[in-house]
mmCIF file of C-alpha atoms in Angstrom:
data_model
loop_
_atom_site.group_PDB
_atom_site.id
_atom_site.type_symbol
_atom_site.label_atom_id
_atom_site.label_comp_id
_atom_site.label_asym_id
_atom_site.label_seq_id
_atom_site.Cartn_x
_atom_site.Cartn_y
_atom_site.Cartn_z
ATOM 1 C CA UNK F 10 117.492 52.253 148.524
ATOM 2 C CA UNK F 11 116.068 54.119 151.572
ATOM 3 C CA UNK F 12 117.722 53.205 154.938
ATOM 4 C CA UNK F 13 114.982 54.428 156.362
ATOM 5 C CA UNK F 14 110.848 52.885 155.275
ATOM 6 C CA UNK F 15 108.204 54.907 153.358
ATOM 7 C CA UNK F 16 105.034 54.812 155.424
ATOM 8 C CA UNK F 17 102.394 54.401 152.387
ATOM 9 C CA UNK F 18 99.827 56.628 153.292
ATOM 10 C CA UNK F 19 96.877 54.302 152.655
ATOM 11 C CA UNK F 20 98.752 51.927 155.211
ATOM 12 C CA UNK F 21 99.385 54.718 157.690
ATOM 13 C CA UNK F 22 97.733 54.750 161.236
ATOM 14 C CA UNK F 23 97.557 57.157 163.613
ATOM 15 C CA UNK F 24 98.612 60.441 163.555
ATOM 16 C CA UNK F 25 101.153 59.578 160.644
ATOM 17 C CA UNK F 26 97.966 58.739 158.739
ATOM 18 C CA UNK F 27 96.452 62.305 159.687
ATOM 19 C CA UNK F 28 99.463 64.197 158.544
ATOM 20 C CA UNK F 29 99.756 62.692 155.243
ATOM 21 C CA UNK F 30 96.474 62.784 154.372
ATOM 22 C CA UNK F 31 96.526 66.804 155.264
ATOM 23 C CA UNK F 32 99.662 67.143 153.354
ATOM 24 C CA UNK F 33 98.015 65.019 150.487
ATOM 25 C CA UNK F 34 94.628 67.765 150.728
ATOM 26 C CA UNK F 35 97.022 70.296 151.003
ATOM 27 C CA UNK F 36 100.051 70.167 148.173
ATOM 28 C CA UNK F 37 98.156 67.465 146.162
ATOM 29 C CA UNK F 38 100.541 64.690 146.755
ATOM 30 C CA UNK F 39 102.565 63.160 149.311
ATOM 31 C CA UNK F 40 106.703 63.303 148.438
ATOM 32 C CA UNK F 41 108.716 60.616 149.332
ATOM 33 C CA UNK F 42 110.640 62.560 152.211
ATOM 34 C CA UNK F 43 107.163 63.001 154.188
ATOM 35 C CA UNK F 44 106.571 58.933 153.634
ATOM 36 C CA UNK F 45 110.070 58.530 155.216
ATOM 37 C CA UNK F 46 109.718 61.360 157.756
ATOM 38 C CA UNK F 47 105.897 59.441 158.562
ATOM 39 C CA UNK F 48 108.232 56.875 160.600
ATOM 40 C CA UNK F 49 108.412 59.920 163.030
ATOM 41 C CA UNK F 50 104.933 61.695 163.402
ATOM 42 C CA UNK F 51 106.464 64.063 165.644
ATOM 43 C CA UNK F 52 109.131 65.299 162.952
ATOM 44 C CA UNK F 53 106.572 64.954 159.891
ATOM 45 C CA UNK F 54 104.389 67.782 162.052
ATOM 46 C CA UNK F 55 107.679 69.925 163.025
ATOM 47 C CA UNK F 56 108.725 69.669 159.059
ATOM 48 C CA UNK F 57 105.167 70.707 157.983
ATOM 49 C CA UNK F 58 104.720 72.832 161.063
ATOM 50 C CA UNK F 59 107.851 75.111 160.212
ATOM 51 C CA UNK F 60 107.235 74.754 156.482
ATOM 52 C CA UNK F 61 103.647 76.300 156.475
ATOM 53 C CA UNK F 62 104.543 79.179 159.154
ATOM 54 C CA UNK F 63 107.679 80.389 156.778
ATOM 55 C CA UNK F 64 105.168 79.927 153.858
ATOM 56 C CA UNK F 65 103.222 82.720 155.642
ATOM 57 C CA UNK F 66 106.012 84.947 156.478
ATOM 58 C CA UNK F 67 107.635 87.978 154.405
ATOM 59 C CA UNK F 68 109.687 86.048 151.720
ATOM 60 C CA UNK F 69 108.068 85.429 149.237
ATOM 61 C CA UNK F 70 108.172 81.648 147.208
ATOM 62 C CA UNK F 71 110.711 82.455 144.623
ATOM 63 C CA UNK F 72 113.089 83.201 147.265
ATOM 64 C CA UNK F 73 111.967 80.518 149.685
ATOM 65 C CA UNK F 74 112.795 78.629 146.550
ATOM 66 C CA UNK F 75 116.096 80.615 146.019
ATOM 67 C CA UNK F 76 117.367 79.454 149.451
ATOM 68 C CA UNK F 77 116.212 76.399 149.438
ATOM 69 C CA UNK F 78 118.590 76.063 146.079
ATOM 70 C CA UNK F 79 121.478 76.954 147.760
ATOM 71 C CA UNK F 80 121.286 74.916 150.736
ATOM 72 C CA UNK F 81 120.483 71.476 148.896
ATOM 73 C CA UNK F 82 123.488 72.705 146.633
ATOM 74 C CA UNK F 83 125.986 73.786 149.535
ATOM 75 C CA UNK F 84 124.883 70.542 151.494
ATOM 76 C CA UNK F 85 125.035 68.128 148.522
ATOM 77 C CA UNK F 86 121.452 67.098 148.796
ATOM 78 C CA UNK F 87 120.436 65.698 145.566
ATOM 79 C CA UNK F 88 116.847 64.864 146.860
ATOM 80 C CA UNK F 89 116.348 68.602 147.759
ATOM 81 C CA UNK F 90 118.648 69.600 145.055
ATOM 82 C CA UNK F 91 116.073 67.593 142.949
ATOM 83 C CA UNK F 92 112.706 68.206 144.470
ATOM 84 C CA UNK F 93 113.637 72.438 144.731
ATOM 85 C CA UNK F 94 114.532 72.620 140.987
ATOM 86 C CA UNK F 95 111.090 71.032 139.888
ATOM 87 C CA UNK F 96 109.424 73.426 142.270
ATOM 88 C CA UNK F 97 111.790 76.470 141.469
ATOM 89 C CA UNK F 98 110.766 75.635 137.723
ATOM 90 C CA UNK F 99 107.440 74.347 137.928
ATOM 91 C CA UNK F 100 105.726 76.492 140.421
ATOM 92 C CA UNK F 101 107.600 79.938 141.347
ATOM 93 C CA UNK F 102 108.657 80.047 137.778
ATOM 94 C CA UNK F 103 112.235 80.823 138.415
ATOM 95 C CA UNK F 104 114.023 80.817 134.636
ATOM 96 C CA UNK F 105 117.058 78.520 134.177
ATOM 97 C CA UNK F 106 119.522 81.058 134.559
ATOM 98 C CA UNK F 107 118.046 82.200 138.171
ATOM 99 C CA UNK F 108 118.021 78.392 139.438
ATOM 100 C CA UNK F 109 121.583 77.645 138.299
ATOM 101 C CA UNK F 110 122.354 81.351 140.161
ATOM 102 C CA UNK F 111 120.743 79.983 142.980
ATOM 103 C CA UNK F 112 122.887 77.163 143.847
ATOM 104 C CA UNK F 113 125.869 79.464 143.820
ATOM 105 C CA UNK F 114 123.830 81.346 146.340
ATOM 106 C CA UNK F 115 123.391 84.569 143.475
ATOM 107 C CA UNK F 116 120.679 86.131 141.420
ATOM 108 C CA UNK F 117 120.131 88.844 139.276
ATOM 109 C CA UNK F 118 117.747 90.444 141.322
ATOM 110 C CA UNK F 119 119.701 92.575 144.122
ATOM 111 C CA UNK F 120 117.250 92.011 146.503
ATOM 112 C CA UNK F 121 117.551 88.225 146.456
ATOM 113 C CA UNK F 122 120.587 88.590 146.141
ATOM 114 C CA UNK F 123 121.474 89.840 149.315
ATOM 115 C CA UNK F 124 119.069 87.625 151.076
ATOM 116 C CA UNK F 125 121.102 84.618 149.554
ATOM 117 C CA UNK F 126 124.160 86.111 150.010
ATOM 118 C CA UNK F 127 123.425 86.627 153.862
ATOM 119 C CA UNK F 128 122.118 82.871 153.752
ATOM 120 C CA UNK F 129 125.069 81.628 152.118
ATOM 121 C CA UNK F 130 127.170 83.494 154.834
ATOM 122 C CA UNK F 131 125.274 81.918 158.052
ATOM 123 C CA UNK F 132 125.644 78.558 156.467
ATOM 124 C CA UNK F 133 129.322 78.919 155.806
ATOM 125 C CA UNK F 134 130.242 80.436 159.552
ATOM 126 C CA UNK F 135 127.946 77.940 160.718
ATOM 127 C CA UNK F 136 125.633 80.863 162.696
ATOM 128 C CA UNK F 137 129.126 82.770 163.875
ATOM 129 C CA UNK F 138 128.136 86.163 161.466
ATOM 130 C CA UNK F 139 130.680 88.920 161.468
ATOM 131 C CA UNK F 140 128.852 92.238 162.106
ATOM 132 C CA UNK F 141 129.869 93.046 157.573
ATOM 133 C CA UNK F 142 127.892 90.558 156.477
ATOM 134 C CA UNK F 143 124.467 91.941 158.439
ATOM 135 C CA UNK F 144 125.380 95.504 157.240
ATOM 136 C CA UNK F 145 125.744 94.576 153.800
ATOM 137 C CA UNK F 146 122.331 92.796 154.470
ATOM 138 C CA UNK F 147 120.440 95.805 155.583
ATOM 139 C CA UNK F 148 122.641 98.354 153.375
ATOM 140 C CA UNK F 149 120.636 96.510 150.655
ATOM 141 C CA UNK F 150 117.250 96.611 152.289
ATOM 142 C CA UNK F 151 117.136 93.679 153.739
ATOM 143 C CA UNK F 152 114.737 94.176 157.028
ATOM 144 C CA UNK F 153 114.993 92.141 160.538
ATOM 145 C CA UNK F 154 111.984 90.222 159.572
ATOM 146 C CA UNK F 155 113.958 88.995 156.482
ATOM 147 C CA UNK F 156 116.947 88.233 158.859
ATOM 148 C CA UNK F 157 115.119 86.236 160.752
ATOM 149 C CA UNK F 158 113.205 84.363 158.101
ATOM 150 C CA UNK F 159 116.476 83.502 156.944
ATOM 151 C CA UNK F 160 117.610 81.971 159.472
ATOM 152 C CA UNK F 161 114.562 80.183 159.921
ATOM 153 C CA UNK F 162 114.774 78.781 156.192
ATOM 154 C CA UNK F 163 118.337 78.229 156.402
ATOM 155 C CA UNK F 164 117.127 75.749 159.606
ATOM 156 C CA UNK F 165 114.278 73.798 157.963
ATOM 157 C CA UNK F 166 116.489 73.392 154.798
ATOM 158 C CA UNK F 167 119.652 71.763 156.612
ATOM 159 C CA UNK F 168 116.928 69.423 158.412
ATOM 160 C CA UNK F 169 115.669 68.241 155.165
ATOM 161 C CA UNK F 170 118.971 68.181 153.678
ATOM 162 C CA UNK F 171 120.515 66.056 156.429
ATOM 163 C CA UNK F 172 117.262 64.077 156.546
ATOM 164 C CA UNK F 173 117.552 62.878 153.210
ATOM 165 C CA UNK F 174 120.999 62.341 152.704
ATOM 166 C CA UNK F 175 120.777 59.906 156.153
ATOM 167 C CA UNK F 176 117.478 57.986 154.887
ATOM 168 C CA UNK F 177 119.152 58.096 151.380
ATOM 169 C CA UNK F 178 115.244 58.995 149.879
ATOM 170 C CA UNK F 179 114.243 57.860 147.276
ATOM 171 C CA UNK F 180 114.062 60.198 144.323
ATOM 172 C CA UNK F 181 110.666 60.940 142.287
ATOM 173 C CA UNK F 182 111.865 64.414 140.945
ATOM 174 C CA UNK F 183 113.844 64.907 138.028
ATOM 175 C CA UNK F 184 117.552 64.197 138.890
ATOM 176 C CA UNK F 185 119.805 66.971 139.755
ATOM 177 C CA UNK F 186 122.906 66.279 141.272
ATOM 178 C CA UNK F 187 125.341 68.849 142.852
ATOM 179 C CA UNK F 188 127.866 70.326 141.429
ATOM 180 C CA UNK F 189 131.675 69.462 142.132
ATOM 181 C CA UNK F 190 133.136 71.403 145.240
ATOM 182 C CA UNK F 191 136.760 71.971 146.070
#
């Protein structure tokens, strides 16, 4: 159970009422994360606010998706862990193969690959980068833009990690659950 309420978005008022209903025209449907994050208006537009500007950026989905992936899985975020697989599958097409790659922050194609890899190096030092990491990055064509948009991913997807492991959201995706860490 939720620690924290879903705002229904027929009940909503306010400016939580005018976000959902734009993320409703927008995506189609509301997730249960933007009900929750409706008891804030001010994050709901910050979360949708950073989501759409990335959207419009230089990475494309499949890696938005990619990152996403390895974040819920380094974090142990089943909601995101959950919700990112259905997308990953459903919507960027990712294969099997490429979303189980994912969570180890991997793929099979090089260029994600370093853009994960970078990711999954940020995360870990917690922003502290040695200089190897970057000039692996940009030894494999990675460009500042893509840097930067990975760092900028890498922040939206620890606040909706955190966000739902605190609120404890309630699940509407298909169940995936991390795997074991050390």
């Amino acid at each position: 159970m939720s620690t924290l309420p879903q705002i229904n978005p027929a009940e909503a008022t306010g400016e939580a009422a005018t976000l959902l209903a734009e993320l409703k025209k927008n995506i189609g449907s509301v997730p249960n994360m933007a009900k929750v994050m409706a008891n804030s208006p001010a994050l709901l537009k910050g979360w949708m606010g950073l989501s759409d500007a990335l959207a419009g950026g230089v990475l494309p989905p499949a890696v938005r998706e990619r990152l996403a992936l390895a974040s819920a899985e380094y974090n142990r975020c089943s909601y995101c862990l959950s919700a990112h697989t259905f997308l990953g599958k459903n919507v960027t097409k990712l294969n099997p193969d490429e979303i189980e790659r994912a969570r180890r922050a991997e793929s099979s194609d090089p260029h994600a690959a370093a853009l994960l890899s970078l990711f999954d190096a940020i995360a870990r030092a917690r922003g502290t980068l040695d200089e190897t990491a970057l000039k692996s990055a940009r030894a494999a064509g990675v460009t500042d833009a893509e840097i930067a948009e990975v760092i900028g991913n890498l922040a939206l997807n620890i606040l909706t990690n955190y966000f739902n492991i605190v609120a404890d959201t309630d699940n509407e995706f298909p169940l995936v659950t991390p795997h074991q860490q050390a």
